Structure formats: structure tokens, C-alpha cells
mmCIF file of C-alpha atoms in Angstrom:
data_model
loop_
_atom_site.group_PDB
_atom_site.id
_atom_site.type_symbol
_atom_site.label_atom_id
_atom_site.label_comp_id
_atom_site.label_asym_id
_atom_site.label_seq_id
_atom_site.Cartn_x
_atom_site.Cartn_y
_atom_site.Cartn_z
ATOM 1 C CA UNK A 1 0.000 0.000 0.000
ATOM 2 C CA UNK A 2 1.661 3.222 -1.171
ATOM 3 C CA UNK A 3 0.802 6.138 1.127
ATOM 4 C CA UNK A 4 3.803 8.445 0.545
ATOM 5 C CA UNK A 5 3.493 10.929 -2.327
ATOM 6 C CA UNK A 6 5.717 13.573 -3.920
ATOM 7 C CA UNK A 7 2.955 16.218 -3.795
ATOM 8 C CA UNK A 8 0.731 17.211 -0.898
ATOM 9 C CA UNK A 9 -2.283 17.460 -3.207
ATOM 10 C CA UNK A 10 -1.830 13.779 -4.103
ATOM 11 C CA UNK A 11 -1.753 12.824 -0.421
ATOM 12 C CA UNK A 12 -4.999 14.729 0.133
ATOM 13 C CA UNK A 13 -6.647 13.121 -2.893
ATOM 14 C CA UNK A 14 -5.636 9.638 -1.723
ATOM 15 C CA UNK A 15 -6.893 10.269 1.832
ATOM 16 C CA UNK A 16 -10.230 11.537 0.499
ATOM 17 C CA UNK A 17 -10.654 8.675 -1.966
ATOM 18 C CA UNK A 18 -9.810 5.927 0.541
ATOM 19 C CA UNK A 19 -11.241 7.644 3.658
ATOM 20 C CA UNK A 20 -7.808 6.902 5.099
ATOM 21 C CA UNK A 21 -4.548 8.846 5.106
ATOM 22 C CA UNK A 22 -1.882 10.023 2.706
ATOM 23 C CA UNK A 23 1.633 11.315 3.403
ATOM 24 C CA UNK A 24 3.964 13.820 1.785
ATOM 25 C CA UNK A 25 7.671 14.565 2.237
ATOM 26 C CA UNK A 26 9.645 17.401 0.712
ATOM 27 C CA UNK A 27 12.968 19.204 1.084
ATOM 28 C CA UNK A 28 12.028 21.966 -1.360
ATOM 29 C CA UNK A 29 10.706 25.476 -0.803
ATOM 30 C CA UNK A 30 7.479 24.496 -2.552
ATOM 31 C CA UNK A 31 4.832 25.141 0.097
ATOM 32 C CA UNK A 32 1.465 26.383 -1.133
ATOM 33 C CA UNK A 33 1.735 30.163 -1.579
ATOM 34 C CA UNK A 34 -1.946 30.682 -0.770
ATOM 35 C CA UNK A 35 -3.739 30.342 2.533
ATOM 36 C CA UNK A 36 -5.742 27.178 1.991
ATOM 37 C CA UNK A 37 -8.253 24.682 3.376
ATOM 38 C CA UNK A 38 -8.839 21.015 2.654
ATOM 39 C CA UNK A 39 -11.105 18.200 3.819
ATOM 40 C CA UNK A 40 -8.478 16.384 5.866
ATOM 41 C CA UNK A 41 -6.961 16.842 9.275
ATOM 42 C CA UNK A 42 -3.235 17.441 9.059
ATOM 43 C CA UNK A 43 -0.048 16.608 10.935
ATOM 44 C CA UNK A 44 2.958 18.653 9.849
ATOM 45 C CA UNK A 45 6.357 17.679 11.225
ATOM 46 C CA UNK A 46 8.870 20.438 10.453
ATOM 47 C CA UNK A 47 12.277 18.795 10.384
ATOM 48 C CA UNK A 48 14.233 21.896 9.350
ATOM 49 C CA UNK A 49 13.924 25.214 7.551
ATOM 50 C CA UNK A 50 10.498 26.402 8.709
ATOM 51 C CA UNK A 51 9.924 30.067 9.515
ATOM 52 C CA UNK A 52 6.328 30.906 10.462
ATOM 53 C CA UNK A 53 2.991 29.096 10.403
ATOM 54 C CA UNK A 54 -0.316 30.923 10.046
ATOM 55 C CA UNK A 55 -3.201 28.768 11.358
ATOM 56 C CA UNK A 56 -6.730 30.143 11.550
ATOM 57 C CA UNK A 57 -6.359 33.224 13.780
ATOM 58 C CA UNK A 58 -2.818 32.612 15.034
ATOM 59 C CA UNK A 59 0.797 32.906 13.875
ATOM 60 C CA UNK A 60 3.467 30.565 15.240
ATOM 61 C CA UNK A 61 7.236 30.829 14.944
ATOM 62 C CA UNK A 62 8.521 27.504 13.596
ATOM 63 C CA UNK A 63 11.606 25.792 14.984
ATOM 64 C CA UNK A 64 13.272 22.573 13.837
ATOM 65 C CA UNK A 65 11.481 19.564 15.299
ATOM 66 C CA UNK A 66 8.117 21.262 15.821
ATOM 67 C CA UNK A 67 4.968 19.234 15.153
ATOM 68 C CA UNK A 68 1.679 20.951 14.224
ATOM 69 C CA UNK A 69 -1.904 19.624 14.340
ATOM 70 C CA UNK A 70 -4.676 21.189 12.222
ATOM 71 C CA UNK A 71 -8.281 20.273 11.556
ATOM 72 C CA UNK A 72 -10.195 20.548 8.288
ATOM 73 C CA UNK A 73 -11.781 23.889 9.201
ATOM 74 C CA UNK A 74 -8.541 25.755 9.934
ATOM 75 C CA UNK A 75 -7.123 27.842 7.094
ATOM 76 C CA UNK A 76 -3.344 27.735 7.102
ATOM 77 C CA UNK A 77 -0.098 28.621 5.382
ATOM 78 C CA UNK A 78 3.512 27.865 6.294
ATOM 79 C CA UNK A 79 6.538 29.902 5.228
ATOM 80 C CA UNK A 80 10.171 28.799 5.129
ATOM 81 C CA UNK A 81 13.581 30.347 5.598
ATOM 82 C CA UNK A 82 15.281 31.369 2.368
ATOM 83 C CA UNK A 83 18.523 29.542 3.068
ATOM 84 C CA UNK A 84 18.981 25.765 3.336
ATOM 85 C CA UNK A 85 16.446 22.991 2.801
ATOM 86 C CA UNK A 86 12.845 23.111 3.982
ATOM 87 C CA UNK A 87 12.375 19.545 5.202
ATOM 88 C CA UNK A 88 8.918 18.515 6.390
ATOM 89 C CA UNK A 89 6.702 15.472 6.622
ATOM 90 C CA UNK A 90 2.961 15.991 6.220
ATOM 91 C CA UNK A 91 0.220 13.474 6.971
ATOM 92 C CA UNK A 92 -3.299 14.111 5.691
ATOM 93 C CA UNK A 93 -5.939 12.158 7.626
ATOM 94 C CA UNK A 94 -9.576 11.837 6.612
ATOM 95 C CA UNK A 95 -11.962 12.328 9.585
ATOM 96 C CA UNK A 96 -13.509 8.917 8.856
ATOM 97 C CA UNK A 97 -10.156 7.220 9.572
ATOM 98 C CA UNK A 98 -9.967 8.937 12.957
ATOM 99 C CA UNK A 99 -13.533 7.890 13.762
ATOM 100 C CA UNK A 100 -13.059 4.223 12.865
ATOM 101 C CA UNK A 101 -9.647 3.946 14.557
ATOM 102 C CA UNK A 102 -10.935 5.446 17.832
ATOM 103 C CA UNK A 103 -12.622 3.524 20.639
ATOM 104 C CA UNK A 104 -15.101 4.409 23.367
ATOM 105 C CA UNK A 105 -12.117 5.173 25.623
ATOM 106 C CA UNK A 106 -9.693 6.725 23.126
ATOM 107 C CA UNK A 107 -10.727 9.510 20.766
ATOM 108 C CA UNK A 108 -7.888 10.023 18.273
ATOM 109 C CA UNK A 109 -9.495 13.190 16.905
ATOM 110 C CA UNK A 110 -9.061 15.061 20.203
ATOM 111 C CA UNK A 111 -5.781 16.745 19.214
ATOM 112 C CA UNK A 112 -7.478 18.100 16.089
ATOM 113 C CA UNK A 113 -10.730 19.277 17.684
ATOM 114 C CA UNK A 114 -9.732 20.536 21.155
ATOM 115 C CA UNK A 115 -9.433 24.291 20.668
ATOM 116 C CA UNK A 116 -9.287 27.232 23.123
ATOM 117 C CA UNK A 117 -6.866 29.956 24.148
ATOM 118 C CA UNK A 118 -5.235 27.301 26.341
ATOM 119 C CA UNK A 119 -4.598 24.983 23.408
ATOM 120 C CA UNK A 120 -1.688 25.261 20.972
ATOM 121 C CA UNK A 121 -1.497 23.852 17.432
ATOM 122 C CA UNK A 122 2.249 23.645 17.957
ATOM 123 C CA UNK A 123 3.869 20.689 19.724
ATOM 124 C CA UNK A 124 7.594 21.244 20.335
ATOM 125 C CA UNK A 125 9.392 17.897 20.536
ATOM 126 C CA UNK A 126 12.481 16.794 22.441
ATOM 127 C CA UNK A 127 15.153 14.777 20.643
ATOM 128 C CA UNK A 128 13.805 11.541 22.118
ATOM 129 C CA UNK A 129 10.259 12.425 21.035
ATOM 130 C CA UNK A 130 11.461 13.295 17.521
ATOM 131 C CA UNK A 131 13.146 9.918 17.217
ATOM 132 C CA UNK A 132 9.919 8.160 18.233
ATOM 133 C CA UNK A 133 8.044 10.089 15.507
ATOM 134 C CA UNK A 134 10.815 9.318 12.972
ATOM 135 C CA UNK A 135 10.524 5.593 13.711
ATOM 136 C CA UNK A 136 6.791 5.548 12.939
ATOM 137 C CA UNK A 137 7.260 7.650 9.799
ATOM 138 C CA UNK A 138 9.814 5.116 8.533
ATOM 139 C CA UNK A 139 7.228 2.362 9.003
ATOM 140 C CA UNK A 140 4.823 4.331 6.799
ATOM 141 C CA UNK A 141 7.517 4.677 4.148
ATOM 142 C CA UNK A 142 8.794 1.068 4.096
ATOM 143 C CA UNK A 143 7.351 -1.235 1.443
ATOM 144 C CA UNK A 144 6.530 -4.782 2.443
ATOM 145 C CA UNK A 145 4.580 -7.515 0.723
ATOM 146 C CA UNK A 146 2.162 -9.576 2.801
ATOM 147 C CA UNK A 147 0.164 -7.499 5.271
ATOM 148 C CA UNK A 148 1.621 -4.168 4.144
ATOM 149 C CA UNK A 149 -1.702 -2.349 4.415
ATOM 150 C CA UNK A 150 -2.343 -3.653 7.943
ATOM 151 C CA UNK A 151 1.147 -2.744 9.131
ATOM 152 C CA UNK A 152 0.925 0.792 7.738
ATOM 153 C CA UNK A 153 -2.534 1.344 9.179
ATOM 154 C CA UNK A 154 -1.213 0.174 12.546
ATOM 155 C CA UNK A 155 1.760 2.554 12.270
ATOM 156 C CA UNK A 156 -0.610 5.422 11.459
ATOM 157 C CA UNK A 157 -2.763 4.646 14.511
ATOM 158 C CA UNK A 158 0.343 4.395 16.729
ATOM 159 C CA UNK A 159 1.520 7.769 15.429
ATOM 160 C CA UNK A 160 -1.867 9.345 16.191
ATOM 161 C CA UNK A 161 -1.833 7.909 19.711
ATOM 162 C CA UNK A 162 1.658 9.304 20.258
ATOM 163 C CA UNK A 163 0.729 12.731 18.882
ATOM 164 C CA UNK A 164 -2.317 12.930 21.167
ATOM 165 C CA UNK A 165 -0.140 12.047 24.147
ATOM 166 C CA UNK A 166 2.370 14.768 23.261
ATOM 167 C CA UNK A 167 -0.442 17.215 22.520
ATOM 168 C CA UNK A 168 -1.957 16.984 26.001
ATOM 169 C CA UNK A 169 1.394 16.880 27.771
ATOM 170 C CA UNK A 170 2.728 20.000 25.988
ATOM 171 C CA UNK A 171 -0.519 21.947 26.467
ATOM 172 C CA UNK A 172 -0.508 21.722 30.255
ATOM 173 C CA UNK A 173 -0.420 25.266 31.559
ATOM 174 C CA UNK A 174 -0.343 26.774 28.067
ATOM 175 C CA UNK A 175 -2.012 30.109 27.238
ATOM 176 C CA UNK A 176 -1.692 31.517 23.744
ATOM 177 C CA UNK A 177 -0.012 34.869 23.248
ATOM 178 C CA UNK A 178 1.547 36.094 20.043
ATOM 179 C CA UNK A 179 5.267 36.842 20.113
ATOM 180 C CA UNK A 180 5.420 37.020 16.332
ATOM 181 C CA UNK A 181 8.169 39.345 15.144
ATOM 182 C CA UNK A 182 5.888 41.931 13.483
ATOM 183 C CA UNK A 183 3.004 43.230 15.563
ATOM 184 C CA UNK A 184 1.469 45.155 12.656
ATOM 185 C CA UNK A 185 0.746 41.838 10.913
ATOM 186 C CA UNK A 186 -0.687 40.418 14.145
ATOM 187 C CA UNK A 187 -2.935 43.477 14.568
ATOM 188 C CA UNK A 188 -4.123 43.202 10.964
ATOM 189 C CA UNK A 189 -4.996 39.525 11.342
ATOM 190 C CA UNK A 190 -6.924 40.167 14.553
ATOM 191 C CA UNK A 191 -8.884 42.911 12.823
ATOM 192 C CA UNK A 192 -9.673 40.653 9.841
ATOM 193 C CA UNK A 193 -10.777 37.795 12.097
ATOM 194 C CA UNK A 194 -13.103 40.097 14.040
ATOM 195 C CA UNK A 195 -14.586 41.992 11.071
ATOM 196 C CA UNK A 196 -14.638 39.471 8.198
ATOM 197 C CA UNK A 197 -18.464 39.633 7.945
ATOM 198 C CA UNK A 198 -18.441 43.399 7.409
ATOM 199 C CA UNK A 199 -17.526 45.346 4.258
ATOM 200 C CA UNK A 200 -13.754 45.111 4.687
ATOM 201 C CA UNK A 201 -11.012 46.214 2.312
ATOM 202 C CA UNK A 202 -7.266 46.568 2.166
ATOM 203 C CA UNK A 203 -7.616 50.281 2.841
ATOM 204 C CA UNK A 204 -9.757 49.719 5.948
ATOM 205 C CA UNK A 205 -7.285 47.183 7.395
ATOM 206 C CA UNK A 206 -4.324 49.506 6.746
ATOM 207 C CA UNK A 207 -6.101 52.438 8.407
ATOM 208 C CA UNK A 208 -6.834 50.314 11.500
ATOM 209 C CA UNK A 209 -3.136 49.384 11.706
ATOM 210 C CA UNK A 210 -1.976 53.001 11.264
ATOM 211 C CA UNK A 211 0.179 52.206 8.232
ATOM 212 C CA UNK A 212 -0.100 52.913 4.525
ATOM 213 C CA UNK A 213 -1.584 50.380 2.131
ATOM 214 C CA UNK A 214 1.826 49.908 0.493
ATOM 215 C CA UNK A 215 3.514 49.292 3.837
ATOM 216 C CA UNK A 216 0.874 46.765 4.927
ATOM 217 C CA UNK A 217 1.182 44.899 1.631
ATOM 218 C CA UNK A 218 4.963 44.823 2.003
ATOM 219 C CA UNK A 219 4.769 43.455 5.538
ATOM 220 C CA UNK A 220 2.323 40.691 4.559
ATOM 221 C CA UNK A 221 4.488 39.691 1.610
ATOM 222 C CA UNK A 222 7.601 39.599 3.801
ATOM 223 C CA UNK A 223 6.209 37.850 6.865
ATOM 224 C CA UNK A 224 3.251 35.868 5.504
ATOM 225 C CA UNK A 225 4.264 35.272 1.910
ATOM 226 C CA UNK A 226 0.751 36.212 0.806
ATOM 227 C CA UNK A 227 -1.600 39.193 0.453
ATOM 228 C CA UNK A 228 -4.031 40.903 2.800
ATOM 229 C CA UNK A 229 -6.929 40.194 0.452
ATOM 230 C CA UNK A 230 -6.151 36.478 0.435
ATOM 231 C CA UNK A 231 -6.174 36.490 4.250
ATOM 232 C CA UNK A 232 -9.570 38.199 4.249
ATOM 233 C CA UNK A 233 -10.993 35.677 1.776
ATOM 234 C CA UNK A 234 -9.583 32.675 3.672
ATOM 235 C CA UNK A 235 -11.345 33.838 6.851
ATOM 236 C CA UNK A 236 -14.643 34.246 4.990
ATOM 237 C CA UNK A 237 -14.383 30.773 3.426
ATOM 238 C CA UNK A 238 -13.374 29.146 6.718
ATOM 239 C CA UNK A 239 -16.433 30.573 8.457
ATOM 240 C CA UNK A 240 -18.621 29.652 5.472
ATOM 241 C CA UNK A 241 -17.597 26.003 5.781
ATOM 242 C CA UNK A 242 -18.452 26.028 9.483
ATOM 243 C CA UNK A 243 -21.877 27.548 8.825
ATOM 244 C CA UNK A 244 -22.699 25.080 6.037
ATOM 245 C CA UNK A 245 -21.676 22.167 8.273
ATOM 246 C CA UNK A 246 -23.945 23.600 10.991
ATOM 247 C CA UNK A 247 -26.933 23.512 8.626
ATOM 248 C CA UNK A 248 -27.114 27.091 7.336
ATOM 249 C CA UNK A 249 -28.430 27.599 3.799
ATOM 250 C CA UNK A 250 -26.085 28.767 1.070
ATOM 251 C CA UNK A 251 -27.774 32.180 0.836
ATOM 252 C CA UNK A 252 -27.682 32.719 4.616
ATOM 253 C CA UNK A 253 -24.037 31.697 4.689
ATOM 254 C CA UNK A 254 -23.134 34.157 1.932
ATOM 255 C CA UNK A 255 -24.794 36.980 3.852
ATOM 256 C CA UNK A 256 -23.280 36.090 7.226
ATOM 257 C CA UNK A 257 -19.777 35.882 5.735
ATOM 258 C CA UNK A 258 -19.969 39.346 4.229
ATOM 259 C CA UNK A 259 -20.237 38.557 0.526
ATOM 260 C CA UNK A 260 -21.811 41.349 -1.501
ATOM 261 C CA UNK A 261 -23.842 38.963 -3.646
ATOM 262 C CA UNK A 262 -24.719 35.276 -3.995
ATOM 263 C CA UNK A 263 -22.812 34.780 -7.245
ATOM 264 C CA UNK A 264 -19.515 36.095 -5.904
ATOM 265 C CA UNK A 265 -19.821 33.748 -2.912
ATOM 266 C CA UNK A 266 -20.387 30.718 -5.159
ATOM 267 C CA UNK A 267 -17.388 31.660 -7.276
ATOM 268 C CA UNK A 268 -15.050 32.322 -4.325
ATOM 269 C CA UNK A 269 -16.082 29.180 -2.439
ATOM 270 C CA UNK A 270 -15.612 26.942 -5.463
ATOM 271 C CA UNK A 271 -12.187 28.440 -6.168
ATOM 272 C CA UNK A 272 -11.051 27.856 -2.557
ATOM 273 C CA UNK A 273 -12.680 24.495 -1.777
ATOM 274 C CA UNK A 274 -12.899 22.883 -5.204
ATOM 275 C CA UNK A 275 -16.670 22.502 -5.204
ATOM 276 C CA UNK A 276 -19.771 24.699 -4.983
ATOM 277 C CA UNK A 277 -21.128 25.441 -1.479
ATOM 278 C CA UNK A 278 -24.344 23.535 -2.198
ATOM 279 C CA UNK A 279 -22.344 20.455 -3.186
ATOM 280 C CA UNK A 280 -20.161 20.827 -0.082
ATOM 281 C CA UNK A 281 -23.254 21.094 2.126
ATOM 282 C CA UNK A 282 -24.872 18.001 0.576
ATOM 283 C CA UNK A 283 -21.647 16.027 0.905
ATOM 284 C CA UNK A 284 -21.258 16.891 4.586
ATOM 285 C CA UNK A 285 -24.878 15.958 5.275
ATOM 286 C CA UNK A 286 -24.509 12.575 3.544
ATOM 287 C CA UNK A 287 -21.467 11.768 5.710
ATOM 288 C CA UNK A 288 -23.590 12.219 8.830
ATOM 289 C CA UNK A 289 -26.110 9.599 7.719
#
């Protein structure tokens, strides 16, 4: 069973098709330039070369050996240092795999769904903990003959158990505060997250941050590797997905997420998610049956 792919999109496609998991490894500076969403939960193990990680409404500094956990409703984008290799292992896990691998006593989705100001997406690992993660990753990479699928599924479950253990241990006593290097970017993101449903523009965000439009654009390009407008749209789409999953109609969702008209919402949602909002809503409802 081949679960390791050369592109992250292929890992996502495989996880969605099989309702299982797909993995991706790269040493290139080829991370997605756009803030994005997908239908899988994600583990990202940054081996070396990471710089910053934008997840939902937070920005984390990335250090070698950091592990990150994200759910399917959290928009995200990672940036890398310009020098050296950007080595990372990514595992895309379909929610159905987490459900079927869990038991009445052990919920493997907890590290992806437990969210509050006292919960961090970032799990810094010691050298011993990194080696334990490496060992399980190698088992996902190895190719065997008889029983290969069973052995890899078992390795994936063991990895998820380990990650949940680390997640709860590292989050003891944690309270989120941003120490990101540029506070103007942090202020802008907070403003966007709070006002995404209102008529919001690049000019309005810049005015709230007390900088020029050109300066704000420069800072986002430098520190986020993306644009202010893309950050605004990612927040709108993230909230739209949550509303559709909660049972809101497409028209109500468009209005609540601050889209000026129904057509522009359909177009933006399809571009970001890969399907129309009505199709996404029907698909999520069928999975609940």
C-alpha cells in the first residue's frame, strides 16, 4: 500500500478517496503560496527550515522539530527560511479514519478538535520524542509484501496515539499569546478575524493598523508570503464552511460571511474548496447519515 506521495495534493486526494490517510515529504521550498483549506486533518512535522505558520487566527514561529496539528476547518499557510532545505513530513488524515480507529475510551481526533486559548497547534518535541516520531514515519515509508496495508494502518494509529499524548502533555499550563516578530501583521490579522463579515477592504485594514496600504502589503508579503486580500478571503471561506456544516443555507451563509452577492460567494467558495457550497453542504450531510 503506497501512502507516501511527492505532492501534498496527491496525499490529500488519496486520503479523500480511501477515507484513510496520505503522506507527503519534501525538502524543497514548494509550500502552497496561498492560505488554503482542505477536507483532511493534518499533521505537519517540520524537520528543518520552517519560519512561520499561520493557522486560523494565530501565527506561530517555527523551529526545527516542531509538530503541528490542524483540523479541516482551519485555514493555514507555512513559510520557510530562504537559506537551506525546507524539510517537512505531512500526513493528511480523513476524519472517517480517525472515527473508525478510535474507541469508546480513546478519541484520536481530540488533538485536532480541542481548541481554546489554552490549546496550541504547535507541539515542540524533544530529541527523544522526535526519534519516536521518525521511527513511525519510517514504518509508513517502508514497502513490504504480505500485510503491508495492515502494518501501515497500525503505524498510522500508533503515530496518532503518540501525537495525542504529546499534545496533552505539551498543552498543560499553556495560554496563547503572540510573540510574532511583526506586531502590525498580528494586529491586521486580529482585525480581519473580528470583522470578516463586514464590508472590509485593504484600505480599511491599513487604516486600523496606522500604516499605509503599500507598507501593509509589504509586511504581509515579507512575513506571511501572501496578500491581505487572500487572508480576508480565507477567513470568509473558513467561516462559510463552518456555517454550512452547521446547517445554514447557502444564501444565509453568503450573507453572514460578508459577501456582496450570492454569485460572488459561489465563485469564491468553489475556487477555494474545489466545489460549490451547495455540493459541499450536501456532501457533509450525507457523511452524517
